[in-house]
Short mmCIF file of C-alpha atoms in Angstrom, two decimals:
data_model
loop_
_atom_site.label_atom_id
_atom_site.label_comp_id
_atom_site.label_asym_id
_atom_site.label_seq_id
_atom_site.Cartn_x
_atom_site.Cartn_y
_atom_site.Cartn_z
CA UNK A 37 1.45 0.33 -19.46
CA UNK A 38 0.33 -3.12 -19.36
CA UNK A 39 0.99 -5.26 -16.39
CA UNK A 40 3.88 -7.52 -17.93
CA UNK A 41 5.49 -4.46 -18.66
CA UNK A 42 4.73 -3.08 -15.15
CA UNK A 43 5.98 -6.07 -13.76
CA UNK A 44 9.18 -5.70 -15.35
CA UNK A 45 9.56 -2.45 -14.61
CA UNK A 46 9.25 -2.85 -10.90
CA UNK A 47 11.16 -5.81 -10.89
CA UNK A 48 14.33 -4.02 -12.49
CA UNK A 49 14.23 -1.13 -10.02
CA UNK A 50 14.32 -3.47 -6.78
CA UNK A 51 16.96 -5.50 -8.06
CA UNK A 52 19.36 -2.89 -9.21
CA UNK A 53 18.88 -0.02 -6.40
CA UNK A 54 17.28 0.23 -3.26
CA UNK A 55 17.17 4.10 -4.43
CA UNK A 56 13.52 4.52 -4.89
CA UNK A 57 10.21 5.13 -3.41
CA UNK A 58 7.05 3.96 -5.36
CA UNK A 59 4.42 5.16 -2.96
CA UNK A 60 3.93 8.35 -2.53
CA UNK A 61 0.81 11.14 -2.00
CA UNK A 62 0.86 14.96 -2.93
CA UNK A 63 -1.67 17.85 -3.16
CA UNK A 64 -3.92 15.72 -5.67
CA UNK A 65 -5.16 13.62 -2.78
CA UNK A 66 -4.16 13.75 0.97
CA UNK A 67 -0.50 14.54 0.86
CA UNK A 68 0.52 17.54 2.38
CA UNK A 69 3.06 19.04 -0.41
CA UNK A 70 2.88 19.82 -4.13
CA UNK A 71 4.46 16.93 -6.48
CA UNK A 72 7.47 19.77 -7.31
CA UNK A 73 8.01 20.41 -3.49
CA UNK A 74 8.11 16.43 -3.05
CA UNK A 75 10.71 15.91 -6.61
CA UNK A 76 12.93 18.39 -4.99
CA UNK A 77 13.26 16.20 -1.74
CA UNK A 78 13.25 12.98 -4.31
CA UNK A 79 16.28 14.46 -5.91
CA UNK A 80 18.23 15.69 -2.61
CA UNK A 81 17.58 12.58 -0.71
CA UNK A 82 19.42 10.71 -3.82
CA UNK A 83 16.51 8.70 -5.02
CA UNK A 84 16.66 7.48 -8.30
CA UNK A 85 13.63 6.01 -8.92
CA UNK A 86 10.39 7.78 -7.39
CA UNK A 87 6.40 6.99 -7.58
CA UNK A 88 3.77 9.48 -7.70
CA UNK A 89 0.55 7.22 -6.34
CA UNK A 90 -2.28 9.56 -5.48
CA UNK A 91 -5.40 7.93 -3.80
CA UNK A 92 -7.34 6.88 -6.73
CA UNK A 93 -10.59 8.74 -7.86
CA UNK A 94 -13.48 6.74 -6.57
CA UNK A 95 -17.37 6.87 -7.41
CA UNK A 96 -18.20 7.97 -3.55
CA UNK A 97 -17.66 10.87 -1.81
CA UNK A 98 -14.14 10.63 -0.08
CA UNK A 99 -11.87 14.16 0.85
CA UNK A 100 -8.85 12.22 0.72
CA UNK A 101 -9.03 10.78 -3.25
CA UNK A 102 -7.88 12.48 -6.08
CA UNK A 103 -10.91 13.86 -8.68
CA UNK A 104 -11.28 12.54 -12.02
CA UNK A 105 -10.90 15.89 -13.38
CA UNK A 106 -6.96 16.20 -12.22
CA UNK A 107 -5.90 12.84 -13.44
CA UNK A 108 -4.78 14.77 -16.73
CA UNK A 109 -2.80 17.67 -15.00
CA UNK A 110 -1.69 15.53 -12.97
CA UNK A 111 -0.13 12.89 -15.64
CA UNK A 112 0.96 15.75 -17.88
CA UNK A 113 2.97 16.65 -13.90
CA UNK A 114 4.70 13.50 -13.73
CA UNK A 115 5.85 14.00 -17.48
CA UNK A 116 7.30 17.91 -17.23
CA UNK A 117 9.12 17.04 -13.96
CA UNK A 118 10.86 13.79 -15.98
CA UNK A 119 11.42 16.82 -18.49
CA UNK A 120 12.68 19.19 -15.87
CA UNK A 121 14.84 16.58 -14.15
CA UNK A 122 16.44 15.34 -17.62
CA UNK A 123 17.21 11.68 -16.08
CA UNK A 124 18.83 12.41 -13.16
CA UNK A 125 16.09 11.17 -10.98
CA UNK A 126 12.76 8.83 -12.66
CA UNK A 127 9.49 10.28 -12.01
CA UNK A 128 6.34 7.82 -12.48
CA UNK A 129 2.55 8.09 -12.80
CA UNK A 130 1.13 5.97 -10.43
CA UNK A 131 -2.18 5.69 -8.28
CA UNK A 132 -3.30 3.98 -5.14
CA UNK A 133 -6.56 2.17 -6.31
CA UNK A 134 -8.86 1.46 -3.70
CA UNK A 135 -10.79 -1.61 -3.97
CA UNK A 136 -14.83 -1.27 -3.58
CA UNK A 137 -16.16 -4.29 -4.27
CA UNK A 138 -17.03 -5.28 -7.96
CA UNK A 139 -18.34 -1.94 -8.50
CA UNK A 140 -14.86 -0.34 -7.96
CA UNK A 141 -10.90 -1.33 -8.47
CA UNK A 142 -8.19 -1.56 -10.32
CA UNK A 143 -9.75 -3.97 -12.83
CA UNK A 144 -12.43 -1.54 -13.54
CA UNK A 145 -12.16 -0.30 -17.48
CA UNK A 146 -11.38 3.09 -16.06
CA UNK A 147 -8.10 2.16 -14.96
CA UNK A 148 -7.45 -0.21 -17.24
CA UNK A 149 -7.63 2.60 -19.87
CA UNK A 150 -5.15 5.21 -17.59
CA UNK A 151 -1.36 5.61 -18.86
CA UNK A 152 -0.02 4.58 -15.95
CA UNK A 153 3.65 2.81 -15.19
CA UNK A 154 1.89 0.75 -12.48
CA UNK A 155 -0.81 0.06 -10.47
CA UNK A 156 -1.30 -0.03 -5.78
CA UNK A 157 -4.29 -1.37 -5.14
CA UNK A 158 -5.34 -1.41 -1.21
CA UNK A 159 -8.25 -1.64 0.81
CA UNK A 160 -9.51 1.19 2.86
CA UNK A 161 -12.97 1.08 2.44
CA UNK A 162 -15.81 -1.41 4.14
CA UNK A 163 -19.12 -0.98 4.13
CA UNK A 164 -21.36 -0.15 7.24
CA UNK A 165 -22.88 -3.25 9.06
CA UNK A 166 -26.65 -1.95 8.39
CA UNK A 167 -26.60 0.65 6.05
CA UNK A 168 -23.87 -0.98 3.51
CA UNK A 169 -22.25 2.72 3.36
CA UNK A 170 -18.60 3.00 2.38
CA UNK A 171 -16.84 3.87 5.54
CA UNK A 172 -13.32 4.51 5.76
CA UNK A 173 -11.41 2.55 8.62
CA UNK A 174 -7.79 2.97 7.51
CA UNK A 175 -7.17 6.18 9.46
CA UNK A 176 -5.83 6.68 13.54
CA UNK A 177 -6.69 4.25 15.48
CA UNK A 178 -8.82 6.92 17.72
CA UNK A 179 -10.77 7.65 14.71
CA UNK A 180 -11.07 3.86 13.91
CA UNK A 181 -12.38 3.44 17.69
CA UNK A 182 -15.31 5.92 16.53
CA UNK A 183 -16.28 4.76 13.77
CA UNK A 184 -16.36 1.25 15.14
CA UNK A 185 -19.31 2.23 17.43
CA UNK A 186 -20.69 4.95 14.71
CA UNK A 187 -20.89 2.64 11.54
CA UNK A 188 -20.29 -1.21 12.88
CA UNK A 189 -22.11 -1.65 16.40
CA UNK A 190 -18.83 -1.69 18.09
CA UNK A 191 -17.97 -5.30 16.08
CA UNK A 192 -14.58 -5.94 15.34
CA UNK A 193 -14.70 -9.23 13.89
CA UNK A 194 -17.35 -7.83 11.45
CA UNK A 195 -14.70 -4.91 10.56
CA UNK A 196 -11.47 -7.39 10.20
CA UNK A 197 -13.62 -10.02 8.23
CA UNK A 198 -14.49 -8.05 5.84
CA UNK A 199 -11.21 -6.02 5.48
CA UNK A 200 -9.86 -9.44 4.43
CA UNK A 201 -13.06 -10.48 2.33
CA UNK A 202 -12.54 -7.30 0.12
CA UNK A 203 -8.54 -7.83 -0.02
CA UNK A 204 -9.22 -11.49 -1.02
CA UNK A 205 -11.74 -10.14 -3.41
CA UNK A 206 -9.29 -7.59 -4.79
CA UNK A 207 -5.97 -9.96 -5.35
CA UNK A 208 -8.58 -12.51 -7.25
CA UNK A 209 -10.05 -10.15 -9.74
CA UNK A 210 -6.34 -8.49 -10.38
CA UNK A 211 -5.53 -5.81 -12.53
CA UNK A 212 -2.58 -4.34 -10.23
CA UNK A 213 0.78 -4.96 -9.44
CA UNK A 214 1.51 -4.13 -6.06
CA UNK A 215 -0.90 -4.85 -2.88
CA UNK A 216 -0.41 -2.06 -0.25
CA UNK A 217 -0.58 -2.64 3.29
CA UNK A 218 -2.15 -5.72 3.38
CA UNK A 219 -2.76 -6.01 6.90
CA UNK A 220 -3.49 -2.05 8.09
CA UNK A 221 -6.53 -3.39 9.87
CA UNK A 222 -4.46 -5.07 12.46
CA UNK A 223 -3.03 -1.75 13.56
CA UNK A 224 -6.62 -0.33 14.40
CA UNK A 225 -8.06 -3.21 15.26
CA UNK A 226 -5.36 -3.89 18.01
CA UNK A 227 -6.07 -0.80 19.70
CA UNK A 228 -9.54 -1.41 20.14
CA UNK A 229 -9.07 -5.32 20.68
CA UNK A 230 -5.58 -5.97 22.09
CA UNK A 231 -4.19 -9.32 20.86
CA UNK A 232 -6.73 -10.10 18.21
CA UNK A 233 -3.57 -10.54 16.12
CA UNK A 234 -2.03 -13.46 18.11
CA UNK A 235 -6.02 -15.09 17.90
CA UNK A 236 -6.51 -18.18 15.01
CA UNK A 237 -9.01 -16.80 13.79
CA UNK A 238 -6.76 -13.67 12.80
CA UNK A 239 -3.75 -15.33 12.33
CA UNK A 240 -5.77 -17.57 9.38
CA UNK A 241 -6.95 -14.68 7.59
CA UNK A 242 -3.35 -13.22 7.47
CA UNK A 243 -2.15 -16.59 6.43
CA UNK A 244 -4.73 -17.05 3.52
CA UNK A 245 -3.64 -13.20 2.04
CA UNK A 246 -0.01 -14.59 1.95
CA UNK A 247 -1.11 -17.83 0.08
CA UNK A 248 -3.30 -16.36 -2.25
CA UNK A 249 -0.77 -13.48 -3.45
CA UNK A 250 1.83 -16.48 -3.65
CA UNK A 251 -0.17 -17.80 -6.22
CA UNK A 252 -0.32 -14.39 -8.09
CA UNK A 253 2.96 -11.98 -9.50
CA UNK A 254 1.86 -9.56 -7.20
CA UNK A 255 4.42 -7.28 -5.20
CA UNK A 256 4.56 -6.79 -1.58
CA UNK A 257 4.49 -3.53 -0.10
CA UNK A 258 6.66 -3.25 3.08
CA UNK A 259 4.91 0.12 3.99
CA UNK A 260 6.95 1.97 6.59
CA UNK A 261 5.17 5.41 7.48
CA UNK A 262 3.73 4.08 10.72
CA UNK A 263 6.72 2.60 11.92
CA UNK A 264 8.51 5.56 13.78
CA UNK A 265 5.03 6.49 15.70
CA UNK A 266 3.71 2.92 16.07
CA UNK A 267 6.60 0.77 15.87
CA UNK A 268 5.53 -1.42 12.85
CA UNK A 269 5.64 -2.04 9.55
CA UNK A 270 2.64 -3.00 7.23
CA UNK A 271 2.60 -6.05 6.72
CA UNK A 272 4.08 -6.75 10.33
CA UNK A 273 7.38 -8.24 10.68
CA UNK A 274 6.32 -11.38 11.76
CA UNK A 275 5.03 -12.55 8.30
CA UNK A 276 8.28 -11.28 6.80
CA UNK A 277 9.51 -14.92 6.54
CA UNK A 278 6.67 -16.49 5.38
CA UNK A 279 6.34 -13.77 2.38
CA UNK A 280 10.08 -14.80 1.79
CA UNK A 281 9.70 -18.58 1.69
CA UNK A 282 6.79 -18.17 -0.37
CA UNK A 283 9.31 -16.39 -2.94
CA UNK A 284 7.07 -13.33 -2.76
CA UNK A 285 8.48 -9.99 -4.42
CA UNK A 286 8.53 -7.09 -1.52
CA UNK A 287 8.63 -3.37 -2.51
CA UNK A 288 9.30 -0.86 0.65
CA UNK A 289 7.85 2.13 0.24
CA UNK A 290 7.47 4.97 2.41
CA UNK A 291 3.79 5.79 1.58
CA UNK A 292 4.80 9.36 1.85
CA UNK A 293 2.44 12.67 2.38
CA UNK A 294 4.85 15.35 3.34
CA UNK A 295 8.17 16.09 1.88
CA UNK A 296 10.48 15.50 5.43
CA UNK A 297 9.10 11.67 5.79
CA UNK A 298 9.94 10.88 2.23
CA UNK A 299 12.62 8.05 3.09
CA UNK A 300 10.85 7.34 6.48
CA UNK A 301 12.23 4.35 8.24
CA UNK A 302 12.99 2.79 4.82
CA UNK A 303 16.60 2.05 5.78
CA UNK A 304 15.71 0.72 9.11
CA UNK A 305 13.02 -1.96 6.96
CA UNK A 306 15.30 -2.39 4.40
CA UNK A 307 18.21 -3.54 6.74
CA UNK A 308 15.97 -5.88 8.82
CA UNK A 309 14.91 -7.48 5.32
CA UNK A 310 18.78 -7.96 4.72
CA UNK A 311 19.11 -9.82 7.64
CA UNK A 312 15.83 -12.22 7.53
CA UNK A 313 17.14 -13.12 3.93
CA UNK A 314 21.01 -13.34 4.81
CA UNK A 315 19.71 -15.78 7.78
CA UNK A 316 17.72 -17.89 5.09
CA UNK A 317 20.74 -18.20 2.87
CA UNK A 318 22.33 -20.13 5.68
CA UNK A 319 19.86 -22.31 6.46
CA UNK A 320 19.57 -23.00 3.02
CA UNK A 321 23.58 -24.12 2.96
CA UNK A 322 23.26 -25.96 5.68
#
């Protein structure tokens, strides 16, 4: 599907229902349940719109990304269960792209040449301060801790810099239509740095993400899987204005990998968006 198409696509399902869920992991990548055990609790939690977005194959070694051998089962998946459910409930093919520099991401040919109904592109990847490894730093916050001394001589600057380097990099050379978690490094790097967030420094790169996508028809992901343990949404809730003023599109998703968090904390994000953009509506007729 090309990305006007895409576009549209998204764009009908968020303003007609907030029925759906458009990020989503199963047994082809680090999800926890089979895509039939997770359309079953689509279809009894009432969704009517749902994503299948496995973690992208990538050209490094990585236990939680899909292989390039299962992209066709798991396309010709997506399609029987749209069979199966007869359009009571629509399944799409989606992936989670991660971003690896120019060598790797969602504008790579590869992807460009997948039948997909849209593209997630996010950054979970950086590489190692000496080595230039690809290290993961988008899981717990204990793991993040060490790794930080493991792979990046305990430097968190180094870690959040280039976090934001490579999502700057990503939004400018494209070929998606939804950013995920655009700030997940603030989580981790919190922990080991409390109230880097609240420094300039941070607050800037944040700032320039929201800018740059605002120049873009990207989507927002309001990704709500960590909010119930960690009490926050990705992005955080205190850019949720700025997204809004900028007229930014935002998609909350769930970012599901097991069946019983399928709608987490969606309501609870989707009824605090409500309220920022019933407050802005009065402003606005004032």
């Amino acid at each position: 599907m090309t990305i006007l198409f895409a576009i549209m696509l998204i764009d009908d399902i968020i303003s007609s229902t907030s029925l759906y869920n458009l990020h989503s992991h199963t047994q082809y990548c680090d999800g926890r349940f089979t895509m039939d055990e997770f359309a079953e609790a689509a279809a009894r939690a009432g969704f009517m719109h749902y994503g299948f977005s496995p973690h992208s194959p990538v050209p490094i070694e990585s236990p939680c990304n899909m292989k390039a051998a299962d992209v066709p089962d798991f396309l010709a998946a997506v399609a029987r269960l749209n069979d199966e459910y007869d359009g009571n409930i629509r399944f799409y093919a989606a992936m989670e792209i991660d971003y690896l520099g120019e060598k790797w991401g969602a504008s790579h040919e590869y992807f460009r040449n997948l039948p997909l109904d849209y593209r997630i592109s996010s950054v979970h990847f950086i590489p190692a301060l000496t080595t230039g490894e690809e290290v993961d730093i988008d899981g717990s916050p204990e793991r993040f801790i060490k790794r930080l001394g493991e792979y990046f001589d305990n430097d968190v600057r180094y870690v959040v810099d280039t976090f934001y380097d490579r999502t700057r990099d990503m939004i400018l050379a494209g070929g998606f239509d939804i950013i995920g978690h655009f700030d997940k490094i603030g989580l981790n790097a919190s922990v080991a740095c409390p109230g880097i967030e609240d420094e300039p420094w941070y607050r800037r790169r944040a700032d320039e993400t929201i800018e740059l996508l605002a120049e873009r028809d990207i989507f927002v992901e309001i990704n709500t899987k960590a909010f119930a343990q960690r009490h926050r949404f990705f992005p955080h809730e205190r850019y949720w204005k700025q997204l809004i003023d900028r007229g930014l599109k935002l998609v909350v998703n769930s970012d599901a990998h097991y069946t019983d968090l399928i709608n987490a904390s969606r309501d609870e994000a989707l009824r605090r968006l409500s309220a920022y953009t019933h407050q802005l509506d009065l402003k606005h007729e004032r």
